[in-house]
Coordinates of C-alpha atoms and ligand atoms in Angstrom, one line a residue:
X1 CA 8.5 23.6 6.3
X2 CA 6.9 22.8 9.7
X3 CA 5.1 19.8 9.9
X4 CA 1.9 19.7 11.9
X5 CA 1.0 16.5 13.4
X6 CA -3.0 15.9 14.6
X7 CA -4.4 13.3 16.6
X8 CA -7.3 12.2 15.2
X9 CA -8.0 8.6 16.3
X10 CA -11.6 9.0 16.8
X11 CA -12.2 11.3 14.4
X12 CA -11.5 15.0 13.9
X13 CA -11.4 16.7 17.4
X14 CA -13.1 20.1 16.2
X15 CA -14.7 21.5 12.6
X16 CA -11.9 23.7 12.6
X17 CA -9.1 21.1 12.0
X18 CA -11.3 19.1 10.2
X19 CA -11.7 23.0 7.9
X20 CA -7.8 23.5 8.3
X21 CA -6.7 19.9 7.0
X22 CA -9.2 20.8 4.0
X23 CA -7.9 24.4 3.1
X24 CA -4.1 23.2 3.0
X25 CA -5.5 20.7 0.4
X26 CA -7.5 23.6 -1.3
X27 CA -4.7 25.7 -1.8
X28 CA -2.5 23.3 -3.2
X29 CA -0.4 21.8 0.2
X30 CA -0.2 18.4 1.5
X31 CA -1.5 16.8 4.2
X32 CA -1.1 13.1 5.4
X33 CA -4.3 11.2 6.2
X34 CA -5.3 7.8 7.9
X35 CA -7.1 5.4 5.5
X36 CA -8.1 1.4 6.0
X37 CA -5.0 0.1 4.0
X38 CA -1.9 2.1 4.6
X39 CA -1.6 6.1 5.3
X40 CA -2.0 8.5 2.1
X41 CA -0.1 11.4 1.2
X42 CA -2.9 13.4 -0.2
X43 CA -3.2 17.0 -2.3
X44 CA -5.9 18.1 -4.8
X45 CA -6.0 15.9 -7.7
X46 CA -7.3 18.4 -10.2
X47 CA -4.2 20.9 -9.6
X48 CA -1.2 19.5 -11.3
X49 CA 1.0 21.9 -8.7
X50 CA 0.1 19.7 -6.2
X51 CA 1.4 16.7 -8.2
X52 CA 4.2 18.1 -8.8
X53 CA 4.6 18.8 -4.6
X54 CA 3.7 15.2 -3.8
X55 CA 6.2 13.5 -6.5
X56 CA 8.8 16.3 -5.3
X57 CA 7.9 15.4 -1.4
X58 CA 8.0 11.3 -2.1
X59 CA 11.0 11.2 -4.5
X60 CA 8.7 9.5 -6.4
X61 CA 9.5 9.2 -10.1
X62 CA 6.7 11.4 -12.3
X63 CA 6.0 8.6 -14.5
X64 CA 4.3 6.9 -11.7
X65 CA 0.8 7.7 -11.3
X66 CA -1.3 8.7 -8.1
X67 CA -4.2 7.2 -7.4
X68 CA -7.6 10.0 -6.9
X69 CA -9.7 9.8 -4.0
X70 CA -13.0 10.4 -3.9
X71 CA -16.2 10.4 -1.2
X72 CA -18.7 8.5 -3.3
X73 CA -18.6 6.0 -5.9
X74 CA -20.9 8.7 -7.9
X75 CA -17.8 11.3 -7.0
X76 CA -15.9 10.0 -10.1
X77 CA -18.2 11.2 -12.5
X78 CA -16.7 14.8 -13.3
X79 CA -12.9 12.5 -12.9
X80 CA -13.4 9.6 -15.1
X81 CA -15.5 7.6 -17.5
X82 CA -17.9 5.2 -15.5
X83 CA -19.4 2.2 -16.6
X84 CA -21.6 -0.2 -15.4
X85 CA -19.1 -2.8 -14.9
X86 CA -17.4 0.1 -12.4
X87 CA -21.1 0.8 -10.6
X88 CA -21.4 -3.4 -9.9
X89 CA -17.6 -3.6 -8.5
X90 CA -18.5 -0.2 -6.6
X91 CA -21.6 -1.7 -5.0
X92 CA -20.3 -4.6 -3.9
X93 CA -16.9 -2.9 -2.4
X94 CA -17.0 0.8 -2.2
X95 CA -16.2 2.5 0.2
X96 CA -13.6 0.0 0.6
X97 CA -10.2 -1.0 -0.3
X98 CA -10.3 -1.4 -4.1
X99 CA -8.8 1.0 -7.2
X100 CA -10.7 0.7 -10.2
X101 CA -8.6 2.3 -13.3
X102 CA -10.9 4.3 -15.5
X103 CA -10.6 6.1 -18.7
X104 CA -9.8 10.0 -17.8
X105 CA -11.6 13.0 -18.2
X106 CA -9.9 16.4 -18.6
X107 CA -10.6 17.9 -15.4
X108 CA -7.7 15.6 -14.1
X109 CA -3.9 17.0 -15.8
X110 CA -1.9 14.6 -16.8
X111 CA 0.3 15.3 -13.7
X112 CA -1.5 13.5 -11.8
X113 CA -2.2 10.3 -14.0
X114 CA 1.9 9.9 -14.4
X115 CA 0.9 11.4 -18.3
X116 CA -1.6 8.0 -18.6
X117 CA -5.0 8.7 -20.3
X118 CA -6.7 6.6 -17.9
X119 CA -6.9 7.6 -14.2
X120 CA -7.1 5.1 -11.3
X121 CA -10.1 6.0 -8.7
X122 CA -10.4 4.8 -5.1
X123 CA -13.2 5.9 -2.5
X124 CA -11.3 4.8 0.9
X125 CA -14.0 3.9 4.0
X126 CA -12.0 5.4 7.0
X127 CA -14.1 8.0 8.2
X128 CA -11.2 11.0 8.5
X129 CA -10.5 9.8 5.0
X130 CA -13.8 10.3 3.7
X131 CA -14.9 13.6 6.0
X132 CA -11.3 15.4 4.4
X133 CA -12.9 14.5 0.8
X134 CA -16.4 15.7 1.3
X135 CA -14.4 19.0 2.9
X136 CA -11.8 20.0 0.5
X137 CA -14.3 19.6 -2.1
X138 CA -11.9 18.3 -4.4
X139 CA -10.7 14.7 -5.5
X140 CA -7.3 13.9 -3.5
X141 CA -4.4 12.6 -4.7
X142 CA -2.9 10.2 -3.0
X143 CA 0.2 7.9 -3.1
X144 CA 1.3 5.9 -0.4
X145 CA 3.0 8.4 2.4
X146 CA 6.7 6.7 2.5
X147 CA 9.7 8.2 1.0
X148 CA 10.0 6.5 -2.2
X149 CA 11.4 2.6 -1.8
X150 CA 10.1 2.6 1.5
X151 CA 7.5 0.5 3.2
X152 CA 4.1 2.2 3.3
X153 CA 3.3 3.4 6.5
X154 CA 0.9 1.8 8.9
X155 CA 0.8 4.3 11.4
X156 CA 2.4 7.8 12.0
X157 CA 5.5 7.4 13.4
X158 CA 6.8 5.7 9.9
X159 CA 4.9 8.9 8.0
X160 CA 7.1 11.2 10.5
X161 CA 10.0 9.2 10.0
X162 CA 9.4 9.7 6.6
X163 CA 7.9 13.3 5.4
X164 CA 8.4 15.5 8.6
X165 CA 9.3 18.4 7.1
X166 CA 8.5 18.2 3.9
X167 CA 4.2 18.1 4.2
X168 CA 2.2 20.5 5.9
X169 CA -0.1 18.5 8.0
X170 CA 0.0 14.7 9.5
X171 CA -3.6 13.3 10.6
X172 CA -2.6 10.4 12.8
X173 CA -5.3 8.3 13.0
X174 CA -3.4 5.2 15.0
X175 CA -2.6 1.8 13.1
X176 CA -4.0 0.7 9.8
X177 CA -6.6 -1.8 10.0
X178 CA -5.5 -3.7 6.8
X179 CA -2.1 -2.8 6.3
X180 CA -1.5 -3.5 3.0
X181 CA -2.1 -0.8 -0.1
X182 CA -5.3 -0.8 -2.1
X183 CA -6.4 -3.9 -4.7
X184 CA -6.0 -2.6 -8.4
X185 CA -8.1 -3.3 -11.5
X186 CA -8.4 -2.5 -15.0
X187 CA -11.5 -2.9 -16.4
X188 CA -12.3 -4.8 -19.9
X189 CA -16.2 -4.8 -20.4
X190 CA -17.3 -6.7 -17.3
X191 CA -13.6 -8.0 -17.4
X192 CA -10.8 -7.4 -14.8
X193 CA -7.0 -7.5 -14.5
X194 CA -5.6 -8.0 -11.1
X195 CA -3.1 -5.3 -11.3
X196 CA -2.2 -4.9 -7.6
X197 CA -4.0 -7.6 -4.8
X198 CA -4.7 -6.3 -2.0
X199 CA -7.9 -7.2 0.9
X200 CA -10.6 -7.6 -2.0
X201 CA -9.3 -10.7 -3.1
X202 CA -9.2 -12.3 -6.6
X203 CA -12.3 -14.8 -5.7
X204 CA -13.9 -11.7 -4.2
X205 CA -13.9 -9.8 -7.5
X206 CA -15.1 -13.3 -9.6
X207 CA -18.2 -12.7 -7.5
X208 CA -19.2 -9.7 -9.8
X209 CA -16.7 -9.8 -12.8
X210 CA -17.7 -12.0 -15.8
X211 CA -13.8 -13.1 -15.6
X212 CA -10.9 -12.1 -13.6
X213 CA -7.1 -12.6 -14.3
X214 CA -4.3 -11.7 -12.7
X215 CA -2.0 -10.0 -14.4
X216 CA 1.7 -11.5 -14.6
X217 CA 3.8 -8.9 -12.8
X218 CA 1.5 -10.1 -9.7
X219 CA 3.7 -13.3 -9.1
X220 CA 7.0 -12.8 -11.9
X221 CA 9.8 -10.4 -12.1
X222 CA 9.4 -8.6 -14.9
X223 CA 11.6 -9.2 -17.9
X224 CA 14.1 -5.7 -18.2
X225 CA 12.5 -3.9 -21.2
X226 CA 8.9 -5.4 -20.1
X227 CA 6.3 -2.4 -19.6
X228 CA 4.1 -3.4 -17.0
X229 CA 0.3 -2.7 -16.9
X230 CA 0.4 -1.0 -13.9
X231 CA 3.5 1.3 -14.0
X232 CA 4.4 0.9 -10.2
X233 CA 4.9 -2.5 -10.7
X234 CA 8.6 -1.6 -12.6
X235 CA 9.9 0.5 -9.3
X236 CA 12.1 -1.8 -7.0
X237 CA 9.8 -1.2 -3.8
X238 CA 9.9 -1.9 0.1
X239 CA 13.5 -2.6 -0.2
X240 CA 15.6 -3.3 2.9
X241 CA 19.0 -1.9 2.9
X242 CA 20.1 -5.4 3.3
X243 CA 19.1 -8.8 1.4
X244 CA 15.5 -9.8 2.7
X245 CA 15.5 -14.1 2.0
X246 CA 12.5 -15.8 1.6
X247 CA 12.5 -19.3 2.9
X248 CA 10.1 -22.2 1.7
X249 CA 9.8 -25.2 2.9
X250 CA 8.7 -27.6 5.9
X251 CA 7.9 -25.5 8.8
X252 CA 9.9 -27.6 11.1
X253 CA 12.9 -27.6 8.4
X254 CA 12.8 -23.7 8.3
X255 CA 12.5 -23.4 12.2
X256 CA 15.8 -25.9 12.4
X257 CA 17.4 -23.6 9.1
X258 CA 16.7 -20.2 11.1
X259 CA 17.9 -21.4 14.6
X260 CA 21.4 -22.3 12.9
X261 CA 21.5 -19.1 11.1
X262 CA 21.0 -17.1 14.6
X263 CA 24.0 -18.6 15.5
X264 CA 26.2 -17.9 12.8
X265 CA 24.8 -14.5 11.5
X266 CA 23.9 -11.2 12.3
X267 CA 20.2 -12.0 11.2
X268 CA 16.9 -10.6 11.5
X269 CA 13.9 -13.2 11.4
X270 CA 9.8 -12.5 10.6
X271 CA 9.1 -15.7 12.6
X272 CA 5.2 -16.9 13.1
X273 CA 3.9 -16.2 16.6
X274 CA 4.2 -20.4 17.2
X275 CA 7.9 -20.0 16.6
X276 CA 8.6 -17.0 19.4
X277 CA 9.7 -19.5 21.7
X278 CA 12.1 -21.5 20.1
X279 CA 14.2 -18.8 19.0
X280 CA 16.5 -16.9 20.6
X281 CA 15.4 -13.3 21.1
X282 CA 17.7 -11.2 19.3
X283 CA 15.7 -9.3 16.2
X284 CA 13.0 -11.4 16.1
X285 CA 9.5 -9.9 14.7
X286 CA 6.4 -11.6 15.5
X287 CA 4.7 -11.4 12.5
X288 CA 1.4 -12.9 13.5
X289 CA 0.1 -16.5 14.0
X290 CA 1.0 -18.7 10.7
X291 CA -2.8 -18.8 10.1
X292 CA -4.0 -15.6 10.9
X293 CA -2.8 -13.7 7.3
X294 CA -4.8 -11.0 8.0
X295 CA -2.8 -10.4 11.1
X296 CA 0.4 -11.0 8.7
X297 CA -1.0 -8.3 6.6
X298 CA -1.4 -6.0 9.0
X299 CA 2.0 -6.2 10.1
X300 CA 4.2 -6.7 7.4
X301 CA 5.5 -3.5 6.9
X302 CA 6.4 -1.9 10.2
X303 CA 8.3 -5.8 10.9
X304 CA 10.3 -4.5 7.5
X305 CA 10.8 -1.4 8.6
X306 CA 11.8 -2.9 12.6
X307 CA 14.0 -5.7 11.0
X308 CA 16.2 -2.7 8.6
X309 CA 18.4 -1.9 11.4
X310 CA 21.8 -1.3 11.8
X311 CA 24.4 -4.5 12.6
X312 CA 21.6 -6.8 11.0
X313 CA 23.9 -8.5 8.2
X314 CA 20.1 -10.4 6.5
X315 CA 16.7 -10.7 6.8
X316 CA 14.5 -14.0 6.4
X317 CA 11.0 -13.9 6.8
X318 CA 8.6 -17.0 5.1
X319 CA 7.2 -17.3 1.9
X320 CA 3.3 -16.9 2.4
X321 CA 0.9 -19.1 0.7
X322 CA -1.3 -17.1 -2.6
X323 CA -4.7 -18.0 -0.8
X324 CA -6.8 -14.8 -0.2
X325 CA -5.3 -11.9 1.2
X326 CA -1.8 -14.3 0.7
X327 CA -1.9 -13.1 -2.6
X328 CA -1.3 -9.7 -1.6
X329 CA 1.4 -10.7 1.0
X330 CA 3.1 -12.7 -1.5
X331 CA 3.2 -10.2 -4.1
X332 CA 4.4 -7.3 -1.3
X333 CA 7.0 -9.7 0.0
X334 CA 8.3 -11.1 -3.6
X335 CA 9.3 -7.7 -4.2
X336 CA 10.8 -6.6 -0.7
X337 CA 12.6 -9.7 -1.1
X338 CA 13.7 -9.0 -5.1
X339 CA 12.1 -12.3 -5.8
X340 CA 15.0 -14.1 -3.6
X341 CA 13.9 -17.6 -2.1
X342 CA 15.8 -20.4 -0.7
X343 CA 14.6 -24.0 -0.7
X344 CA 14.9 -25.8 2.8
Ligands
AMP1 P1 0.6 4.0 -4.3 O1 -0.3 5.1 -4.4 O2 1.9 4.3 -3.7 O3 -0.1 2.8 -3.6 O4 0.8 3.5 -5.8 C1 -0.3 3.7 -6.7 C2 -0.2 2.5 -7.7 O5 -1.3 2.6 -8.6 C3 1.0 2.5 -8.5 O6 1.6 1.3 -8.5 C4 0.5 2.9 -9.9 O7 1.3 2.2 -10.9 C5 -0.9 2.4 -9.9 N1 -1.7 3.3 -10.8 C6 -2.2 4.5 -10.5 N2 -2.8 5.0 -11.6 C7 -2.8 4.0 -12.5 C8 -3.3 4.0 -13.9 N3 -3.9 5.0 -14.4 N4 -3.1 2.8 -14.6 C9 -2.4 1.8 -14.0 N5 -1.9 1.8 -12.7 C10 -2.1 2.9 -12.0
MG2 MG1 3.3 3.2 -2.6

């Protein structure tokens, strides 16, 4: 298949791509598309063919579920089961970068929901995003658009790296402004479990849930026969080809542990902005200034995907703190790391 790639950094260029993007969808194809957290690999959510196109395109396993995105918070009405507790956590953050897992109606096959009777509902706020919604008519189902085990994609050359060939369209709409994948909740009452963190934060969510916890697969490996309550959480995920280390300690300990390691090993370091300097410059990432963990977040995975190159023997990167969108970082870099962290 041929792989059409569209600019559309400020938007779609002309109705008619805007109409194209939106007919591949209606007639059961894939197309790639921009949102705020990490690029989507989108096809109608209602027609189980295309489920079976994006699992097939992903190598994602089917037991996995997608998550369906809609244009309005009101847009999961024919979809799911709403509740008020859903309306509150969609005025306060929709559109926005939060999933909220609802029980699901039939117009959604069970394809798409990984064969769960609850379906997990996002309404993204990037406007190409939102404007291929309204146009296709349709909810759109959309995983993260990396072959399966990779990094999400931030921008498009990881989405080409990834799925030319095997999508119909790429919208590349420049570099993600978050960078990290959607917060998940599951919703008990006016109750919520943290499935995933992402940007809406856990004290975020406290604001309008009566009670908020975070549910353990967040922070621990999972025990082998464990079932996790977000399936997604069982799949080994953003692994590097080689061991990814997670150092914690002192920062002037780990600076002294990593400038001893450049000398001895073929490694690749996430480093802090600060610590450019006083290393040598040989696969070295900036990953952002040690405060700024937005700017962490929004670089995280394209450092992964620069640091996975052949000849590097390790990777090390820092173990972020769980404050805010740390929690998200933590949890993304736990797992990327297998839960691997050395004391300094
Ligand atoms: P991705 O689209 O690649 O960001 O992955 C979607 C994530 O949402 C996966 O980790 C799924 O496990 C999770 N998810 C989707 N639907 C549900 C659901 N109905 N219940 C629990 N988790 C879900
Ligand atoms: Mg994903």
């Amino acid at each position: 298949m041929t792989t059409k790639v569209i600019l559309v950094r400020d938007g779609f260029e002309s109705r008619e791509e805007l109409q194209q993007a939106a007919e591949i969808i209606r007639s059961g194809g894939l197309v790639v598309f921009p949102t705020e957290t990490v690029y989507g690999l989108g096809g109608d959510a209602t027609n189980e063919h295309s489920a079976e196109k994006i699992y097939a395109a992903k190598g994602r396993p089917s037991d996995n579920p997608l998550i369906i995105h809609i244009a309005t918070p009101e847009g999961a009405e024919p979809y799911a089961e709403t509740s008020e507790a859903y309306y509150r956590l969609a005025k306060a953050f929709m559109p926005g970068p939060l999933t909220v897992i609802l029980p699901r109606k039939q117009t959604i096959p069970l394809r798409t929901t990984g064969g769960l009777d609850t379906v997990a509902v996002r309404c993204p706020s990037h406007p190409v995003a939102r404007e291929l919604i309204k146009a296709a008519g349709v909810p759109i189902a959309a995983p993260s658009a990396n072959l399966s085990g990779k990094p999400s994609p931030t921008c498009a050359r990881h989405v080409i790296e990834d799925l030319s060939g095997r999508v119909d369209m790429i919208l590349d709409g420049g570099d993600s402004e978050i960078g990290l994948e959607s917060t998940i909740v599951s919703l008990n009452g006016n109750s919520a479990t943290l499935l995933r963190p992402g940007a809406i934060t856990a004290d975020a969510l406290r604001c309008v849930c009566d009670d908020v916890t975070v549910a353990p697969a967040v922070l621990e490996q999972l025990a082998e026969n464990e079932r996790p309550l977000s399936p997604g959480m069982k799949y080994k995920h953003y692994a590097p080809s080689v061991p990814f280390v997670l150092l914690r300690g002192d920062s002037r300990k780990v600076l002294s542990f990593l400038q001893k390691e450049q000398q001895s090993k073929n490694c690749a370091i996430l480093c802090y902005h600060e610590e450019m300097e006083a290393l040598e410059n040989k696969n070295v990432i900036d990953i952002g200034k040690s405060e700024n963990l937005d700017e962490q977040a929004r670089r995280l995975f394209t450092a992964l995907r620069d640091a996975d190159k052949p000849g590097v023997d390790v990777i090390y990167g820092h173990l972020p703190t769980t404050d805010g969108i740390g929690l998200a970082l933590y949890n993304r870099m736990l797992r990327a790391a297998a839960h691997t962290i050395v004391e300094v």
